[in-house]
Short mmCIF file of C-alpha atoms in Angstrom, two decimals:
data_model
loop_
_atom_site.label_atom_id
_atom_site.label_comp_id
_atom_site.label_asym_id
_atom_site.label_seq_id
_atom_site.Cartn_x
_atom_site.Cartn_y
_atom_site.Cartn_z
CA UNK L 1 15.87 -23.54 -35.86
CA UNK L 2 16.57 -26.76 -33.92
CA UNK L 3 19.57 -25.15 -32.25
CA UNK L 4 17.49 -22.12 -31.28
CA UNK L 5 14.87 -24.51 -29.87
CA UNK L 6 17.60 -26.36 -27.91
CA UNK L 7 18.88 -23.09 -26.41
CA UNK L 8 15.30 -22.02 -25.65
CA UNK L 9 14.56 -25.27 -23.79
CA UNK L 10 17.91 -25.02 -22.04
CA UNK L 11 16.95 -21.52 -20.87
CA UNK L 12 13.60 -22.88 -19.57
CA UNK L 13 15.36 -25.58 -17.68
CA UNK L 14 17.83 -23.17 -16.14
CA UNK L 15 15.07 -20.74 -15.13
CA UNK L 16 12.45 -23.06 -13.80
CA UNK L 17 14.98 -25.52 -12.39
CA UNK L 18 16.74 -22.79 -10.44
CA UNK L 19 13.58 -21.27 -9.17
CA UNK L 20 12.47 -24.56 -7.54
CA UNK L 21 15.93 -25.65 -6.44
CA UNK L 22 16.81 -22.35 -4.79
CA UNK L 23 13.45 -22.26 -2.96
CA UNK L 24 13.95 -25.85 -1.80
CA UNK L 25 17.35 -25.20 -0.25
CA UNK L 26 16.27 -21.92 1.30
CA UNK L 27 13.11 -23.42 2.90
CA UNK L 28 15.13 -26.46 4.04
CA UNK L 29 17.69 -24.17 5.79
CA UNK L 30 14.90 -22.13 7.41
CA UNK L 31 13.20 -25.25 8.73
CA UNK L 32 16.46 -26.61 10.13
CA UNK L 33 16.97 -23.38 12.04
CA UNK L 34 20.76 -23.40 11.78
CA UNK L 35 21.76 -19.74 11.50
CA UNK L 36 24.91 -20.46 9.40
CA UNK L 37 22.88 -22.60 7.04
CA UNK L 38 20.21 -19.92 6.81
CA UNK L 39 22.73 -17.24 6.01
CA UNK L 40 24.50 -19.41 3.47
CA UNK L 41 21.19 -20.28 1.75
CA UNK L 42 20.15 -16.67 1.61
CA UNK L 43 23.45 -15.73 -0.04
CA UNK L 44 23.31 -18.68 -2.44
CA UNK L 45 19.77 -17.89 -3.58
CA UNK L 46 21.02 -14.59 -4.79
CA UNK L 47 24.16 -16.13 -6.34
CA UNK L 48 22.07 -18.80 -8.10
CA UNK L 49 19.87 -16.11 -9.58
CA UNK L 50 22.86 -14.46 -11.20
CA UNK L 51 24.43 -17.79 -12.37
CA UNK L 52 21.28 -19.56 -13.59
CA UNK L 53 18.14 -17.40 -13.60
CA UNK L 54 19.42 -14.43 -15.54
CA UNK L 55 21.18 -16.50 -18.26
CA UNK L 56 18.02 -18.67 -18.46
CA UNK L 57 15.86 -15.59 -18.95
CA UNK L 58 18.14 -14.19 -21.59
CA UNK L 59 18.20 -17.51 -23.49
CA UNK L 60 14.42 -17.80 -23.32
CA UNK L 61 13.67 -14.23 -24.43
CA UNK L 62 16.30 -13.97 -27.17
CA UNK L 63 15.77 -17.38 -28.68
CA UNK L 64 12.00 -17.15 -28.27
CA UNK L 65 11.81 -13.90 -30.14
CA UNK L 66 14.17 -15.17 -32.83
CA UNK L 67 12.14 -18.31 -33.36
CA UNK L 68 8.82 -16.42 -33.35
CA UNK L 69 10.06 -14.02 -36.01
CA UNK L 70 11.56 -16.84 -38.08
CA UNK L 71 8.30 -18.83 -37.90
CA UNK L 72 6.20 -15.76 -38.72
CA UNK L 73 4.31 -15.56 -35.47
CA UNK L 74 2.68 -12.15 -34.79
CA UNK L 75 4.33 -10.13 -32.06
CA UNK L 76 1.27 -7.91 -31.87
CA UNK L 77 -2.22 -8.45 -30.79
CA UNK L 78 -3.30 -10.99 -28.16
CA UNK L 79 -1.95 -14.49 -28.69
CA UNK L 80 -0.03 -17.11 -26.67
CA UNK L 81 3.24 -15.42 -27.55
CA UNK L 82 2.30 -11.89 -26.44
CA UNK L 83 0.63 -13.32 -23.32
CA UNK L 84 3.81 -15.23 -22.55
CA UNK L 85 5.95 -12.05 -23.02
CA UNK L 86 3.58 -10.13 -20.81
CA UNK L 87 3.67 -12.76 -18.05
CA UNK L 88 7.48 -12.86 -18.36
CA UNK L 89 7.53 -9.06 -17.91
CA UNK L 90 5.30 -9.39 -14.85
CA UNK L 91 7.66 -12.02 -13.42
CA UNK L 92 10.63 -9.70 -14.08
CA UNK L 93 8.87 -6.83 -12.32
CA UNK L 94 8.11 -9.06 -9.28
CA UNK L 95 11.75 -10.16 -9.22
CA UNK L 96 13.29 -6.71 -9.61
CA UNK L 97 10.86 -4.74 -7.42
CA UNK L 98 10.19 -7.26 -4.65
CA UNK L 99 12.29 -10.44 -4.64
CA UNK L 100 15.77 -8.91 -5.16
CA UNK L 101 15.28 -6.36 -2.32
CA UNK L 102 13.89 -9.11 -0.13
CA UNK L 103 16.80 -11.37 -0.88
CA UNK L 104 19.20 -8.55 -0.02
CA UNK L 105 17.25 -8.01 3.20
CA UNK L 106 17.40 -11.71 4.05
CA UNK L 107 21.18 -11.76 3.51
CA UNK L 108 21.64 -8.68 5.68
CA UNK L 109 19.32 -9.85 8.48
CA UNK L 110 20.62 -13.41 8.44
CA UNK L 111 24.16 -12.06 8.87
CA UNK L 112 22.99 -9.94 11.83
CA UNK L 113 21.15 -12.98 13.23
CA UNK L 114 24.22 -15.08 12.92
CA UNK L 115 26.21 -12.45 14.92
CA UNK L 116 23.46 -12.12 17.53
CA UNK L 117 22.91 -15.89 17.84
CA UNK L 118 19.19 -15.78 17.24
CA UNK L 119 17.03 -15.45 14.14
CA UNK L 120 15.63 -11.93 14.00
CA UNK L 121 11.99 -11.03 13.43
CA UNK L 122 13.23 -8.84 10.50
CA UNK L 123 14.63 -11.97 8.76
CA UNK L 124 11.40 -13.91 9.41
CA UNK L 125 9.36 -11.04 7.96
CA UNK L 126 11.53 -10.72 4.82
CA UNK L 127 11.54 -14.53 4.43
CA UNK L 128 7.73 -14.65 4.68
CA UNK L 129 7.23 -11.98 1.96
CA UNK L 130 9.90 -13.66 -0.09
CA UNK L 131 7.95 -16.91 0.09
CA UNK L 132 4.64 -15.25 -0.81
CA UNK L 133 5.94 -13.20 -3.70
CA UNK L 134 8.33 -15.95 -4.76
CA UNK L 135 5.41 -18.36 -5.07
CA UNK L 136 3.65 -15.95 -7.42
CA UNK L 137 6.95 -15.37 -9.26
CA UNK L 138 7.34 -19.12 -9.64
CA UNK L 139 3.85 -19.96 -10.76
CA UNK L 140 3.91 -17.37 -13.59
CA UNK L 141 6.89 -18.94 -15.42
CA UNK L 142 5.17 -22.39 -15.03
CA UNK L 143 2.14 -20.91 -16.82
CA UNK L 144 4.48 -19.52 -19.50
CA UNK L 145 6.08 -22.94 -19.80
CA UNK L 146 2.64 -24.48 -20.35
CA UNK L 147 1.82 -21.86 -22.99
CA UNK L 148 5.17 -22.54 -24.73
CA UNK L 149 4.58 -26.27 -24.84
CA UNK L 150 0.89 -26.28 -25.70
CA UNK L 151 0.88 -23.45 -28.28
CA UNK L 152 4.32 -23.61 -29.89
CA UNK L 153 4.05 -27.20 -31.18
#
């Protein structure tokens, strides 16, 4: 059980750490205004999601369910575990339906902006929506982290 807990916490570190780190570097690039840095940050946000966020999610979900079953927690009804899984599902929907398409759009529009020599309004719009929905998509896992720590001990 301790090894599962280790993997679970590692997954949480990968997920939450990447969410904040990727946002930091993207916002920093946007504020700098350097088109090459903006394009690089947009591409690297997507890359970091594949390298860190997805493995983190898999570790959290798989090990969390394994530990819950092993500990005899109920996977039905309303409790901290089902609320956490519901919130994780909501985060996944936000990521799949909104953030991934916005990230692809930012990559495409930042490449076009780099070629044109000026940051396009289309990039600014995609970036704004990414910031809004990304904030929601970041706060939800933080709530899940709180539930995990406060209810799982």
